[in-house]
């Protein structure tokens, strides 16, 4: 064997390469290989020609151990995964390699420590000069050029793989079509050559991917820290700009208060009505004139404080001012003014004793859930026939969850007293948001109602309303709901749930609409629900988010409120669960702005003036609304004490499954599996749940057989081709143009008479 050439020395820290003997196995012994030391990595090839496409192995010196065995032999190991037994031709050559390897290892360790540790310390203080920033820019540019070259190598390898792969495929096709025996040898040689080219190109692609991945991983941590520093600096800059904006606003107001305003800045008609000149010093401004931070939201608008002239009005001219510019900031208490100006407000009635309802349910037991006991029941069965245990449920039905939308019925009571449809729209929009406040911690799945199951919520004596729900369809599952109040409003909805499992989360999309009608004004509102997302289905703690957009439409006046539920984002600076909305008339003019969160509170502000502002992040021009001081329109009720042990139920939810006398035999309160689960007897609840589901399948099969029999014998009467709801009928709504199940009456009369003979036996 010829003696290898000594390695070619190169400048330290750049590259070191040359021939070495590497131990392969006991048959072949030491074999001559071409080694390249670069960037803290030691790679080897069979020949120098392979450097462009096929690397036989690479070891990272930052974690490697270098040991000398004798005058020519040395070993490089990284803890057992990779071990290279190497031999140089002379002791001098071995010493050169050891020196180069030690220097490269020290540099690699230093770079790794700098990436892990110094990235936290250096950005904390600004550089003393522009030299460090320039060096950092040069380093980034150099890394980007290296990454770019690696990407070009990947593209080249990709093209070669496609080329050689196509050629190999053609050769294989030609080989299959050969009929003459003499041509087989030539074709086999071509196939072998092209397969070799394809293998070499594939190895080059693998090595290029390894190099790119290694380089990207080495720099990703440092770049992440640099990105965090830039993000913190941007946040500090935004906070500084906000402070400057506040100071500018205060200076502008002080200037206006100390100077007589030009006529173009005042409204003579309003000044005459107010009975006071529009001038004065800064002490004239009251608490309503305090500055509010500009609020940027995804809806594409910004709210800023209105001009002080809209605030300097006495309380004695509210009615006159409202006729000119709408409700003043001092008169936006819709409920109080509406009651005063409404001569038809009901007079106080004699108080009746209100039933005391329960405030606790048994604590949720901590039962161990054996997933295998569930999975083994899934073998060979359809998904719809797999009995899911009650461990995933909460002791309420979906019908009861629908009735929970009425927890903040006071919003509709106040809306019924409003004289203005735009004011009424604010309360209706707040009511739509409030219905999601009970879902923030409720990760348990409600029981699927059986076909024909009902739920009544009679709060006529203490709250002035009562509601009824019925499961009107099983495939697809659909529930109809109707509620009416003595305060002059009614609510109806039909909801069908569609769900999509997307791996890490489950999206629940309610289909159908909700309608609210007011007797006095004949205003007819409708809207749809947003998408509910349950995160961490497989691993982690479950949490719920609401996202999407809602358009609340008044079909009589054409008024509209566009609500936007912002999805949760880890990188967003906005508050979580944010909701924003704008109330507009049929002409598209904005009158109110709503903002808040769907799990805490909502506020509204009267818009006094609007204008086109600066472009947003996506190049769209945002609208700037000058508003009066925001006032709270809704706030979530606090959870009862110990709610975390009672499925995070609200005070209303705790009473929904409370036993009551006189309810229909199909009422959710009489459902045995749900009652057993509430009592903590989960094993019995699982058995009862499976019995009810099998009974429902049997009834459905019987109904389908009757439908087939009736279809073959039309003279026998009506075809029972579909289930007919007991208390609801399907009608076309002439106002909204939708088809939905509407309450047809008779339930409360049947309850008073105690006549439930027509109800089916579903439990």
XYZ file of C-alpha atoms in Angstrom, residues 113-661:
549
model
C -21.143 28.206 25.124
C -21.438 31.609 23.505
C -24.656 30.564 21.791
C -26.154 29.174 25.011
C -25.030 31.775 27.560
C -23.749 35.016 26.104
C -26.927 35.495 24.112
C -28.731 36.367 27.363
C -26.104 38.810 28.622
C -24.930 40.789 25.632
C -28.263 42.273 24.495
C -29.054 43.488 28.017
C -26.850 46.575 27.515
C -26.520 48.577 24.315
C -23.159 48.338 22.516
C -20.637 50.988 23.336
C -20.005 51.657 19.676
C -21.246 50.659 16.282
C -18.519 48.051 15.950
C -20.382 45.253 17.755
C -23.538 45.902 15.771
C -21.539 45.818 12.558
C -19.864 42.557 13.556
C -23.252 41.068 14.369
C -24.604 42.141 10.980
C -21.573 40.662 9.225
C -22.024 37.417 11.127
C -25.687 37.234 10.193
C -24.944 37.998 6.552
C -22.229 35.341 6.499
C -24.586 32.776 8.032
C -27.325 33.687 5.569
C -24.910 33.286 2.665
C -23.885 29.885 3.981
C -27.501 28.838 4.389
C -28.240 30.119 0.903
C -25.448 28.047 -0.559
C -26.748 24.998 1.311
C -30.209 25.594 -0.120
C -28.702 25.819 -3.604
C -26.949 22.502 -2.976
C -30.262 20.996 -1.936
C -31.931 22.294 -5.099
C -29.121 20.883 -7.239
C -29.345 17.509 -5.516
C -33.100 17.543 -5.952
C -32.762 18.147 -9.690
C -30.178 15.357 -9.981
C -32.376 12.936 -8.038
C -35.297 13.673 -10.355
C -33.065 13.275 -13.426
C -31.381 10.026 -12.374
C -34.592 8.633 -10.949
C -36.376 9.163 -14.268
C -33.499 7.540 -16.152
C -33.529 4.572 -13.787
C -37.282 4.210 -14.239
C -36.897 4.230 -18.021
C -34.186 1.563 -17.855
C -36.348 -0.638 -15.676
C -39.253 -0.224 -18.090
C -37.041 -1.134 -21.032
C -35.711 -4.142 -19.129
C -39.242 -5.424 -18.616
C -39.943 -5.140 -22.332
C -36.859 -7.095 -23.544
C -37.685 -10.284 -25.380
C -34.200 -11.197 -26.776
C -31.903 -12.870 -24.275
C -28.737 -11.272 -25.706
C -29.835 -7.731 -24.796
C -30.379 -8.505 -21.127
C -26.738 -8.095 -20.135
C -26.404 -4.661 -21.726
C -29.630 -3.446 -20.179
C -28.655 -4.782 -16.766
C -25.384 -2.873 -16.985
C -27.293 0.340 -17.762
C -29.666 -0.269 -14.873
C -26.744 -0.859 -12.504
C -24.973 2.323 -13.597
C -28.068 4.458 -13.269
C -28.925 2.903 -9.909
C -25.417 3.755 -8.728
C -25.824 7.349 -9.912
C -29.179 7.544 -8.154
C -27.653 6.180 -4.925
C -24.758 8.640 -5.059
C -27.127 11.537 -5.686
C -29.385 10.407 -2.850
C -26.433 10.224 -0.462
C -25.404 13.707 -1.527
C -28.909 14.926 -0.828
C -28.840 13.324 2.625
C -25.490 14.890 3.443
C -26.627 18.294 2.219
C -29.717 18.038 4.384
C -27.572 17.049 7.373
C -25.260 20.005 6.846
C -28.145 22.427 6.466
C -29.904 21.072 9.550
C -26.741 21.188 11.623
C -26.033 24.761 10.595
C -29.603 25.865 11.213
C -29.684 24.240 14.652
C -26.410 25.885 15.659
C -27.784 29.345 14.911
C -31.498 28.959 15.733
C -31.107 29.471 19.496
C -29.050 32.617 19.043
C -31.521 34.030 16.548
C -34.442 33.286 18.826
C -32.789 35.241 21.617
C -32.026 38.093 19.257
C -35.640 38.087 18.095
C -36.847 38.254 21.692
C -34.574 41.230 22.324
C -35.948 43.017 19.272
C -39.499 42.251 20.403
C -38.821 43.673 23.866
C -37.309 46.804 22.352
C -40.352 47.236 20.121
C -42.674 46.908 23.122
C -40.679 49.517 25.040
C -40.805 51.822 22.016
C -44.581 51.426 21.718
C -45.011 52.186 25.409
C -42.869 55.302 25.005
C -44.975 56.417 22.040
C -48.137 55.899 24.067
C -46.740 58.086 26.835
C -45.844 60.765 24.294
C -49.351 60.563 22.853
C -50.838 61.044 26.322
C -48.616 64.057 26.980
C -49.510 65.522 23.592
C -53.218 65.076 24.300
C -52.936 66.741 27.713
C -51.013 69.674 26.214
C -53.581 70.065 23.452
C -56.444 70.042 25.946
C -54.672 72.547 28.181
C -54.133 74.776 25.166
C -57.798 74.542 24.181
C -58.883 75.253 27.737
C -56.755 78.392 27.977
C -57.618 79.835 24.567
C -60.871 80.914 22.907
C -61.662 78.336 20.261
C -62.310 79.495 16.680
C -65.824 79.280 15.363
C -64.908 76.328 13.189
C -64.232 74.259 16.330
C -67.568 74.952 18.005
C -71.205 74.230 17.233
C -73.288 77.395 17.758
C -76.524 75.493 18.040
C -75.143 73.231 20.744
C -73.532 76.161 22.579
C -76.823 78.042 22.666
C -78.641 75.020 24.001
C -76.025 74.414 26.622
C -76.279 77.998 27.819
C -72.498 78.305 28.334
C -69.725 79.590 26.052
C -67.298 77.037 24.721
C -64.231 78.375 26.513
C -62.651 78.266 29.929
C -59.581 76.963 31.654
C -58.406 73.438 32.245
C -60.331 73.228 35.498
C -63.627 73.235 33.571
C -63.071 69.665 32.406
C -64.672 66.987 34.496
C -63.771 63.355 35.008
C -65.341 62.362 31.677
C -62.604 64.189 29.809
C -59.743 62.000 30.998
C -57.554 60.511 28.294
C -58.030 56.910 27.191
C -55.389 54.864 25.424
C -55.991 54.419 21.732
C -57.268 50.921 21.222
C -56.196 49.017 18.139
C -58.128 45.888 17.425
C -58.353 43.367 14.609
C -61.702 44.760 13.439
C -59.851 47.505 11.570
C -60.709 50.590 13.596
C -59.235 52.762 16.343
C -61.123 54.540 19.106
C -59.881 57.813 20.563
C -61.491 60.219 23.060
C -64.075 62.547 21.561
C -63.574 66.299 21.373
C -64.153 67.971 24.777
C -67.072 69.978 23.354
C -69.198 66.804 23.464
C -68.593 66.484 27.218
C -69.221 70.087 28.370
C -72.948 69.795 28.634
C -75.071 70.104 31.705
C -77.446 67.373 32.703
C -80.462 69.670 32.247
C -80.326 69.650 28.452
C -80.117 65.915 27.838
C -83.256 65.630 25.784
C -82.435 68.587 23.556
C -78.902 67.416 23.001
C -80.017 63.928 22.133
C -82.058 65.279 19.257
C -78.975 66.915 17.750
C -76.070 64.531 18.319
C -77.658 61.557 20.020
C -77.190 60.391 23.577
C -74.789 62.471 25.661
C -72.195 60.778 27.802
C -74.174 61.793 30.866
C -77.334 60.219 29.559
C -76.150 56.836 28.352
C -77.746 54.980 31.231
C -80.358 53.484 28.943
C -82.124 51.535 31.602
C -82.840 54.433 33.944
C -83.842 56.933 31.288
C -85.975 54.403 29.444
C -87.902 53.570 32.601
C -88.515 57.250 33.272
C -89.632 58.045 29.740
C -91.654 54.874 29.280
C -95.187 55.420 30.611
C -96.053 51.795 29.977
C -93.489 50.461 32.453
C -95.144 47.854 34.691
C -96.028 48.975 38.172
C -94.562 47.119 41.149
C -96.496 43.993 42.025
C -96.987 42.326 45.358
C -93.959 40.289 46.279
C -94.376 36.520 46.326
C -92.054 34.155 48.147
C -89.324 32.996 45.782
C -88.296 29.369 45.836
C -84.919 28.749 47.426
C -82.811 26.785 44.983
C -79.774 24.688 45.705
C -76.304 26.185 45.746
C -74.229 22.990 45.712
C -74.056 19.596 44.069
C -71.926 16.603 45.091
C -68.240 17.163 44.415
C -66.789 15.658 41.282
C -65.149 12.325 42.183
C -61.562 11.697 41.150
C -61.948 8.404 39.323
C -59.077 6.810 37.411
C -59.834 6.456 33.697
C -58.397 3.349 32.011
C -58.043 4.324 28.349
C -57.451 0.707 27.306
C -60.847 -0.274 28.669
C -62.303 2.208 26.185
C -60.072 1.358 23.233
C -60.696 -2.391 23.423
C -64.439 -1.717 23.023
C -63.746 0.159 19.780
C -62.403 -2.881 17.930
C -64.718 -3.843 15.077
C -67.400 -1.282 15.895
C -68.640 1.840 14.177
C -67.687 5.103 15.838
C -71.327 6.108 16.381
C -71.965 2.897 18.315
C -69.061 3.210 20.750
C -70.373 4.000 24.246
C -68.254 6.852 25.628
C -67.983 6.778 29.430
C -69.386 9.560 31.560
C -65.823 10.371 32.675
C -65.685 12.832 29.781
C -69.073 14.374 30.624
C -70.569 16.865 33.040
C -73.937 16.087 34.703
C -75.933 18.330 32.359
C -77.614 17.763 29.038
C -77.004 19.790 25.878
C -80.543 21.113 26.289
C -79.627 22.481 29.696
C -76.474 24.062 28.258
C -78.661 25.862 25.705
C -80.866 27.130 28.510
C -77.756 28.570 30.188
C -77.740 31.243 27.476
C -80.447 32.927 29.573
C -78.201 33.460 32.605
C -77.938 37.165 31.769
C -81.579 37.646 30.801
C -81.449 41.117 32.408
C -79.727 42.373 29.250
C -82.820 41.531 27.217
C -85.052 43.060 29.906
C -83.131 46.325 29.555
C -83.182 46.056 25.775
C -86.979 45.763 25.814
C -87.182 49.163 27.588
C -84.946 51.025 25.110
C -86.568 53.665 22.928
C -83.807 53.597 20.291
C -83.160 50.516 18.156
C -79.423 51.306 18.147
C -79.332 51.335 21.935
C -81.305 48.119 21.933
C -78.760 46.602 19.555
C -75.991 47.247 22.115
C -77.794 45.172 24.727
C -78.625 42.383 22.291
C -74.972 42.235 21.176
C -73.829 42.096 24.815
C -76.296 39.254 25.387
C -74.782 37.259 22.512
C -71.322 37.632 24.053
C -72.499 36.788 27.579
C -73.678 33.342 26.492
C -70.035 32.245 26.104
C -68.928 33.304 29.587
C -69.935 29.962 31.107
C -67.665 27.971 28.755
C -64.252 29.273 29.796
C -63.571 26.471 32.332
C -66.242 23.986 31.240
C -64.176 21.309 29.482
C -66.663 18.535 30.260
C -68.902 17.294 27.464
C -72.670 17.630 28.054
C -74.856 14.563 27.638
C -76.231 14.069 24.145
C -80.029 14.379 24.444
C -82.184 11.459 23.415
C -84.675 12.037 20.624
C -87.766 13.642 22.141
C -85.976 14.653 25.346
C -87.077 18.029 26.745
C -86.008 20.544 29.355
C -88.075 23.298 30.883
C -86.687 26.281 32.775
C -89.547 28.001 34.569
C -88.361 31.233 36.186
C -91.588 33.155 35.656
C -92.084 34.108 39.310
C -88.548 35.161 40.210
C -87.101 36.272 36.839
C -90.128 36.845 34.625
C -89.289 34.307 31.904
C -89.603 30.627 31.103
C -88.107 28.478 28.358
C -88.493 25.080 26.767
C -85.994 22.932 24.815
C -86.630 19.770 22.835
C -84.346 17.426 20.899
C -86.082 17.468 17.508
C -83.586 15.388 15.507
C -81.003 12.707 16.252
C -79.125 12.380 12.943
C -77.976 15.064 12.669
C -78.514 16.030 16.325
C -80.586 19.221 16.544
C -82.236 20.977 19.465
C -84.970 23.640 19.392
C -85.289 26.262 22.112
C -87.981 28.820 22.899
C -88.081 31.361 25.709
C -90.546 34.144 26.459
C -90.560 36.891 29.072
C -93.152 39.058 30.731
C -90.854 42.006 29.992
C -91.782 41.899 26.300
C -89.200 39.733 24.536
C -88.955 36.199 23.215
C -85.981 34.107 22.122
C -85.880 31.115 19.826
C -83.065 29.081 18.375
C -82.360 25.806 16.637
C -78.782 24.537 16.958
C -77.094 21.656 15.161
C -73.516 20.854 16.125
C -70.834 19.891 13.626
C -67.373 18.946 14.831
C -63.975 18.315 13.258
C -61.111 16.618 15.025
C -57.810 18.130 13.858
C -55.295 16.172 15.915
C -54.355 18.525 18.732
C -57.723 20.258 18.994
C -61.424 19.777 18.333
C -63.467 22.407 16.504
C -67.191 22.579 17.328
C -69.216 24.587 14.829
C -72.819 25.372 15.837
C -75.086 25.506 12.799
C -78.403 27.330 12.842
C -79.516 30.738 13.977
C -80.782 32.497 17.105
C -83.645 34.988 16.901
C -84.823 37.555 19.423
C -88.123 39.424 19.073
C -89.387 42.430 21.029
C -93.144 42.864 21.345
C -93.370 46.640 21.703
C -91.087 47.690 18.843
C -91.517 44.584 16.646
C -87.743 44.549 16.242
C -86.578 41.165 14.993
C -82.911 40.255 15.584
C -80.997 37.209 14.379
C -77.414 35.973 14.652
C -75.313 32.805 14.568
C -72.807 31.353 17.011
C -69.029 31.298 16.589
C -66.719 28.287 16.530
C -65.696 26.715 19.827
C -62.250 25.094 19.926
C -61.134 22.586 22.569
C -57.328 22.447 22.700
C -54.946 19.734 23.967
C -57.278 16.846 23.212
C -54.483 14.258 23.234
C -51.828 15.638 25.599
C -51.907 18.501 28.096
C -54.536 20.406 30.010
C -57.780 21.056 28.156
C -58.677 24.672 27.472
C -61.402 26.330 25.404
C -61.324 29.242 22.991
C -64.019 31.038 20.989
C -63.177 32.543 17.613
C -65.008 33.895 14.598
C -67.358 36.708 13.668
C -71.022 37.375 14.431
C -73.397 39.684 12.583
C -76.387 40.668 14.718
C -79.023 41.972 12.306
C -82.222 43.904 13.039
C -84.450 42.815 10.147
C -86.946 45.617 10.753
C -84.619 48.627 10.762
C -81.577 47.253 8.948
C -79.297 48.016 11.920
C -76.311 45.721 12.252
C -73.637 44.930 14.824
C -70.479 43.192 13.643
C -68.733 41.342 16.491
C -65.297 39.805 16.169
C -64.008 37.149 18.594
C -60.228 37.224 18.329
C -58.624 33.755 18.540
C -55.981 33.246 21.186
C -52.435 33.853 19.977
C -49.279 33.358 21.997
C -47.580 36.243 20.174
C -50.448 38.742 20.441
C -50.186 41.681 22.842
C -53.972 41.933 23.104
C -55.808 40.594 26.117
C -56.939 36.977 25.694
C -60.531 36.255 24.635
C -60.978 39.742 23.233
C -64.237 40.800 21.558
C -64.802 44.003 19.576
C -67.813 45.268 17.684
C -69.379 48.235 15.926
C -73.107 49.076 15.848
C -74.177 50.601 12.520
C -77.462 51.740 11.035
C -78.768 50.595 7.653
C -76.770 53.323 5.915
C -73.536 51.941 7.353
C -72.947 54.816 9.762
C -71.328 53.714 13.028
C -73.005 54.790 16.273
C -71.512 52.639 19.047
C -68.306 50.724 19.699
C -68.270 47.639 21.916
C -65.157 46.080 23.410
C -64.243 43.626 26.125
C -63.744 39.915 26.657
C -66.247 37.108 26.387
C -65.267 35.684 29.789
C -65.334 38.854 31.905
C -67.137 42.010 30.759
C -68.218 44.197 27.828
C -68.166 47.979 27.517
C -69.732 50.336 24.992
C -69.034 53.892 23.869
C -71.031 56.390 21.880
C -69.329 57.430 18.617
C -69.350 61.197 18.139
C -67.251 61.439 14.995
C -65.455 59.099 12.597
C -62.685 59.606 10.072
C -60.288 57.600 7.953
C -56.975 57.025 9.668
C -53.644 55.469 8.901
C -53.117 52.185 7.113
C -53.031 49.028 9.192
C -50.561 46.183 9.129
C -52.164 44.667 6.027
C -52.330 47.941 4.111
C -56.013 48.505 4.834
C -57.094 51.945 5.915
C -58.500 51.887 9.420
C -61.345 54.030 10.685
C -60.765 56.311 13.662
C -63.788 56.705 15.958
C -63.983 59.584 18.434
C -65.998 58.187 21.327
C -67.299 59.220 24.698
C -66.087 57.520 27.832
C -66.715 53.771 27.729
C -69.272 52.397 30.173
C -69.794 48.850 31.320
C -72.817 47.116 29.853
C -72.224 43.548 31.098
C -70.024 41.790 33.636
C -69.775 38.094 34.367
C -71.207 36.875 37.658
C -68.598 35.346 39.998
C -68.563 31.571 40.275
C -69.942 30.081 43.493
C -67.545 28.981 46.196
C -65.987 25.608 45.454
C -66.929 25.718 41.765
C -63.672 23.994 40.824
C -64.978 20.855 42.568
C -68.433 21.146 40.953
C -67.468 21.100 37.259
C -67.018 24.917 37.327
C -70.805 25.321 37.267
C -72.287 28.800 37.596
C -75.017 29.559 40.111
C -77.645 28.974 37.423
C -76.043 25.735 36.204
C -76.135 24.303 39.735
C -79.927 24.563 39.700
C -80.606 23.198 36.220
C -80.599 19.522 37.196
C -82.348 20.070 40.528
C -85.391 17.751 40.763
C -88.742 19.514 40.331
C -92.305 18.306 40.607
